[in-house]
Coordinates of C-alpha atoms and ligand atoms in Angstrom, one line a residue:
X1 CA 0.0 0.0 0.0
X2 CA 1.4 3.4 -0.9
X3 CA 1.7 6.3 1.7
X4 CA -1.3 8.2 0.3
X5 CA -3.5 5.1 0.9
X6 CA -2.1 4.7 4.4
X7 CA -2.8 8.4 5.2
X8 CA -6.4 7.9 4.1
X9 CA -6.7 4.8 6.2
X10 CA -5.3 6.7 9.2
X11 CA -7.8 9.5 8.7
X12 CA -10.6 6.9 8.5
X13 CA -9.4 5.3 11.8
X14 CA -9.5 8.7 13.5
X15 CA -12.9 9.5 12.0
X16 CA -14.5 6.4 13.5
X17 CA -12.8 6.8 16.9
X18 CA -14.1 8.9 19.8
X19 CA -11.7 8.2 22.6
X20 CA -8.2 8.7 21.1
X21 CA -5.1 8.5 23.2
X22 CA -1.7 9.5 21.8
X23 CA 1.6 8.0 22.9
X24 CA 4.6 10.1 21.9
X25 CA 8.4 9.8 22.1
X26 CA 11.5 11.9 21.4
X27 CA 10.9 11.6 17.6
X28 CA 7.9 14.0 17.6
X29 CA 10.2 16.8 18.8
X30 CA 13.0 16.2 16.4
X31 CA 11.5 18.6 13.8
X32 CA 11.4 21.2 16.6
X33 CA 15.2 21.0 16.8
X34 CA 15.5 18.6 19.8
X35 CA 17.4 15.4 18.8
X36 CA 16.2 12.0 20.0
X37 CA 18.6 9.8 21.8
X38 CA 19.0 6.7 19.7
X39 CA 19.0 7.9 16.1
X40 CA 22.3 8.6 14.3
X41 CA 23.4 12.1 15.5
X42 CA 21.2 11.6 18.6
X43 CA 22.2 12.6 22.1
X44 CA 23.5 9.1 23.0
X45 CA 26.3 9.5 20.5
X46 CA 27.6 12.4 22.6
X47 CA 26.5 11.4 26.0
X48 CA 26.9 7.7 27.0
X49 CA 23.7 6.9 28.9
X50 CA 25.5 4.8 31.5
X51 CA 27.6 7.8 32.4
X52 CA 25.1 10.6 32.0
X53 CA 21.7 9.2 32.6
X54 CA 21.7 6.6 35.4
X55 CA 20.5 7.5 38.9
X56 CA 23.5 5.7 40.5
X57 CA 26.0 7.8 38.4
X58 CA 24.0 11.0 39.1
X59 CA 24.7 10.6 42.8
X60 CA 28.5 10.2 42.1
X61 CA 29.0 12.6 39.2
X62 CA 26.0 15.0 39.1
X63 CA 27.9 17.5 37.0
X64 CA 27.8 15.1 34.1
X65 CA 24.0 14.9 34.1
X66 CA 23.7 18.7 34.5
X67 CA 26.1 19.3 31.6
X68 CA 23.9 17.2 29.4
X69 CA 20.8 18.9 30.8
X70 CA 22.2 22.4 30.1
X71 CA 22.6 21.5 26.4
X72 CA 19.1 20.0 26.2
X73 CA 17.7 22.9 28.1
X74 CA 19.1 25.4 25.6
X75 CA 17.4 23.5 22.8
X76 CA 14.1 23.2 24.8
X77 CA 14.0 26.9 25.5
X78 CA 14.2 27.9 21.9
X79 CA 12.1 25.0 20.5
X80 CA 8.6 25.6 19.2
X81 CA 5.8 23.1 18.8
X82 CA 6.0 21.7 15.2
X83 CA 3.1 20.7 12.9
X84 CA 2.9 17.2 14.5
X85 CA 2.4 18.7 18.0
X86 CA -0.2 21.2 16.5
X87 CA -2.0 18.3 14.8
X88 CA -2.5 16.6 18.2
X89 CA -3.7 20.0 19.7
X90 CA -6.3 20.2 16.8
X91 CA -7.5 16.7 17.5
X92 CA -8.2 17.6 21.1
X93 CA -9.3 21.2 20.8
X94 CA -11.2 21.3 17.5
X95 CA -12.4 17.7 17.1
X96 CA -12.7 16.7 20.8
X97 CA -11.5 13.2 19.9
X98 CA -8.1 13.2 21.5
X99 CA -8.6 12.7 25.3
X100 CA -5.0 12.5 26.6
X101 CA -1.4 12.5 25.5
X102 CA 1.0 10.1 27.2
X103 CA 4.5 11.3 26.5
X104 CA 8.0 10.1 27.2
X105 CA 9.2 13.6 26.5
X106 CA 10.3 16.2 29.0
X107 CA 10.2 19.2 26.7
X108 CA 6.7 20.5 27.6
X109 CA 6.0 21.1 23.9
X110 CA 2.6 19.3 24.0
X111 CA 1.3 21.7 26.6
X112 CA 2.8 24.6 24.7
X113 CA 0.9 23.4 21.6
X114 CA -2.3 23.7 23.6
X115 CA -3.1 20.2 24.7
X116 CA -4.7 20.3 28.1
X117 CA -4.2 16.7 29.4
X118 CA -0.7 15.4 29.1
X119 CA 0.7 12.6 31.2
X120 CA 4.5 12.9 31.4
X121 CA 5.5 9.4 32.3
X122 CA 9.3 10.2 32.3
X123 CA 8.7 13.3 34.4
X124 CA 9.4 17.0 33.6
X125 CA 12.3 19.5 33.5
X126 CA 9.8 22.2 34.6
X127 CA 10.4 21.4 38.3
X128 CA 13.4 20.1 40.4
X129 CA 13.9 19.1 44.0
X130 CA 16.6 18.8 46.5
X131 CA 17.5 15.2 47.1
X132 CA 18.3 16.0 50.8
X133 CA 15.6 18.2 52.2
X134 CA 13.0 17.8 49.3
X135 CA 12.7 21.6 48.7
X136 CA 11.0 22.2 45.4
X137 CA 12.3 24.5 42.7
X138 CA 10.7 26.0 39.6
X139 CA 12.5 25.7 36.2
X140 CA 13.5 29.4 36.3
X141 CA 15.2 29.1 39.8
X142 CA 17.4 26.2 38.7
X143 CA 18.2 27.9 35.4
X144 CA 19.4 30.9 37.4
X145 CA 21.8 28.6 39.4
X146 CA 23.1 27.2 36.2
X147 CA 23.6 30.6 34.6
X148 CA 25.6 31.6 37.7
X149 CA 27.9 28.7 36.8
X150 CA 26.7 26.3 39.5
X151 CA 27.1 22.8 38.0
X152 CA 25.8 20.9 39.7
X153 CA 23.3 23.3 41.4
X154 CA 23.1 22.9 45.2
X155 CA 20.1 23.6 47.5
X156 CA 20.5 27.1 49.0
X157 CA 18.8 25.7 52.2
X158 CA 20.9 22.7 52.9
X159 CA 23.6 22.3 50.2
X160 CA 22.0 19.1 49.0
X161 CA 22.0 17.9 45.4
X162 CA 19.3 19.3 43.2
X163 CA 17.8 17.0 40.6
X164 CA 15.2 17.7 37.9
X165 CA 11.9 15.7 38.3
X166 CA 12.8 13.6 35.2
X167 CA 13.3 9.9 35.3
X168 CA 16.9 8.6 35.0
X169 CA 17.7 4.9 34.2
X170 CA 17.4 3.0 37.5
X171 CA 14.6 5.2 38.8
X172 CA 10.9 4.2 39.2
X173 CA 8.4 5.8 36.9
X174 CA 5.8 7.9 38.9
X175 CA 3.3 5.2 40.0
X176 CA 0.2 7.4 39.9
X177 CA 1.0 8.8 36.4
X178 CA 1.7 5.3 35.0
X179 CA -1.6 4.0 36.6
X180 CA -3.5 6.9 34.9
X181 CA -1.8 6.1 31.6
X182 CA -2.8 2.4 31.9
X183 CA -6.4 3.4 32.6
X184 CA -6.4 5.8 29.6
X185 CA -5.1 3.1 27.3
X186 CA -7.8 0.7 28.5
X187 CA -10.4 3.4 27.9
X188 CA -9.2 4.3 24.4
X189 CA -10.6 3.1 21.1
X190 CA -7.5 4.2 19.2
X191 CA -3.9 4.6 20.2
X192 CA -1.8 7.0 18.0
X193 CA 1.9 6.3 18.5
X194 CA 4.2 9.0 17.2
X195 CA 8.0 9.2 17.2
X196 CA 9.0 6.4 19.6
X197 CA 11.3 3.5 19.0
X198 CA 9.1 1.5 21.4
X199 CA 12.2 0.0 23.0
X200 CA 12.3 1.9 26.3
X201 CA 10.5 -0.1 29.0
X202 CA 8.3 0.2 31.1
X203 CA 6.9 3.0 28.9
X204 CA 6.7 0.7 25.8
X205 CA 4.5 -1.7 27.9
X206 CA 1.6 0.8 27.3
X207 CA 1.4 0.2 23.5
X208 CA 1.7 -3.5 24.3
X209 CA -1.3 -3.2 26.6
X210 CA -3.2 -1.5 23.8
X211 CA -2.5 -4.6 21.6
X212 CA -3.5 -7.0 24.3
X213 CA -6.8 -5.2 24.9
X214 CA -7.7 -5.1 21.2
X215 CA -7.3 -1.4 20.6
X216 CA -7.0 0.1 17.1
X217 CA -3.4 1.3 16.6
X218 CA -1.9 3.9 14.3
X219 CA 1.9 4.4 14.2
X220 CA 3.8 7.3 12.7
X221 CA 7.5 6.9 13.0
X222 CA 10.6 7.5 10.9
X223 CA 11.8 3.9 11.2
X224 CA 10.2 0.5 11.7
X225 CA 9.1 -0.3 15.3
X226 CA 8.6 -3.7 16.9
X227 CA 4.8 -2.9 17.1
X228 CA 4.3 -2.2 13.4
X229 CA 3.1 -5.7 12.8
X230 CA 0.2 -5.2 15.3
X231 CA -0.8 -1.8 14.0
X232 CA -3.9 -1.2 11.8
X233 CA -1.9 1.4 10.0
X234 CA 1.9 2.0 10.3
X235 CA 3.2 5.0 8.4
X236 CA 7.0 5.4 8.0
X237 CA 7.9 9.1 7.8
X238 CA 8.5 12.5 9.5
X239 CA 5.7 13.2 11.9
X240 CA 5.7 16.9 11.1
X241 CA 4.8 16.1 7.5
X242 CA 2.6 13.0 8.0
X243 CA 0.3 14.3 10.8
X244 CA -0.9 17.5 9.0
X245 CA -1.6 15.3 5.9
X246 CA -3.7 13.0 8.0
X247 CA -5.5 16.0 9.5
X248 CA -6.3 17.5 6.2
X249 CA -7.7 14.2 4.9
X250 CA -9.8 13.9 8.1
X251 CA -11.2 17.3 7.4
X252 CA -12.2 16.2 3.9
X253 CA -13.8 13.0 5.2
X254 CA -15.8 14.9 7.9
X255 CA -17.0 17.8 5.8
Ligands
LIG1 P1 14.0 7.1 20.8 O1 15.2 8.0 20.7 O2 14.2 5.7 21.4 O3 13.2 6.9 19.5 C1 12.8 8.0 18.8 C2 12.1 7.4 17.5 O4 11.6 8.6 16.8 C3 13.0 6.6 16.6 O5 12.4 5.4 16.3 C4 13.1 7.5 15.4 O6 13.2 6.8 14.2 C5 11.8 8.3 15.4 N1 11.9 9.6 14.8 C6 13.0 10.5 14.8 N2 12.6 11.6 14.1 C7 11.4 11.5 13.8 C8 10.4 12.3 13.1 N3 10.8 13.5 12.7 N4 9.2 11.8 12.9 C9 8.8 10.6 13.3 N5 9.7 9.8 13.9 C10 10.9 10.2 14.2 O7 13.0 7.9 21.7 P2 12.1 7.4 22.7 O8 11.5 6.1 22.3 O9 11.1 8.5 22.9 O10 12.9 7.2 24.0 C11 14.0 8.0 24.4 C12 13.9 8.6 25.8 O11 14.6 9.7 25.9 C13 12.5 9.0 26.1 O12 12.1 8.2 27.2 C14 12.5 10.4 26.5 O13 12.2 10.6 27.9 C15 13.9 10.9 26.4 N6 14.1 12.0 25.5 C16 13.3 13.1 25.5 C17 13.5 14.1 24.6 C18 12.5 15.3 24.6 O14 11.9 15.6 25.6 N7 12.2 15.9 23.4 C19 14.5 14.1 23.7 C20 15.4 13.0 23.8 C21 15.2 12.0 24.6

């Protein structure tokens, strides 16, 4: 089947669905200028995850994590939602079909695009906390510490280590957020998966749950994923190009 036919099928899937859940990964933000981790040229080529992104190493060498964070932060601050983020906002705000986005991303771009219900299963860079006294910090406070050259930033109250509320390898995913995500997948009639290699667990267990519970599945990803064989429609391509095409076909089908 050619891509045009797949786009039409995708639009038809969306048309007949009323409780859509989206599951997104780093790939959806690549066209906003934030690289993913695993693709060639991705962040892992520069920052070995075992060194820069494990909780155990964070406790020994927090400056490594914060150096990587600073680079990601500069990209996140200048990034704007791209047409794929905006397509998901349209599906929620104009069509009322998209009920929730479950995202592995920590870049806040879905909220900035206008989506109102976003479950951030890998946490957020918007807030941080002191690992010693649990004092909470807003993004801007921590950014000020970084701009003053404090790497790693330390708690002004107790000198403890400050950590963003993102999930490093070796940390538990937030239980309540994962529970809500599971419930949403079970409530869904269609799961739209965009820009995820579907290899990072336990997050990737959510698309598996959708398969096990018989949900319709649409995948938009630049490369093949292990879930493509279970999808009703799997489209290989750039999310920022494919998603607007699906939306304009949907518009034609509905009008
Ligand atoms: P991943 O790096 O494992 O996979 C990204 C997938 O997106 C790949 O399969 C790639 O082919 C695809 N992709 C790349 N560009 C694309 C595009 N323009 N359109 C469609 N697909 C595209 O990412 P992951 O599965 O999300 O897991 C990596 C982890 O790293 C996540 O858990 C996330 O927390 C974190 N991360 C987040 C950000 C962010 O917040 N933007 C960026 C990098 C990594």
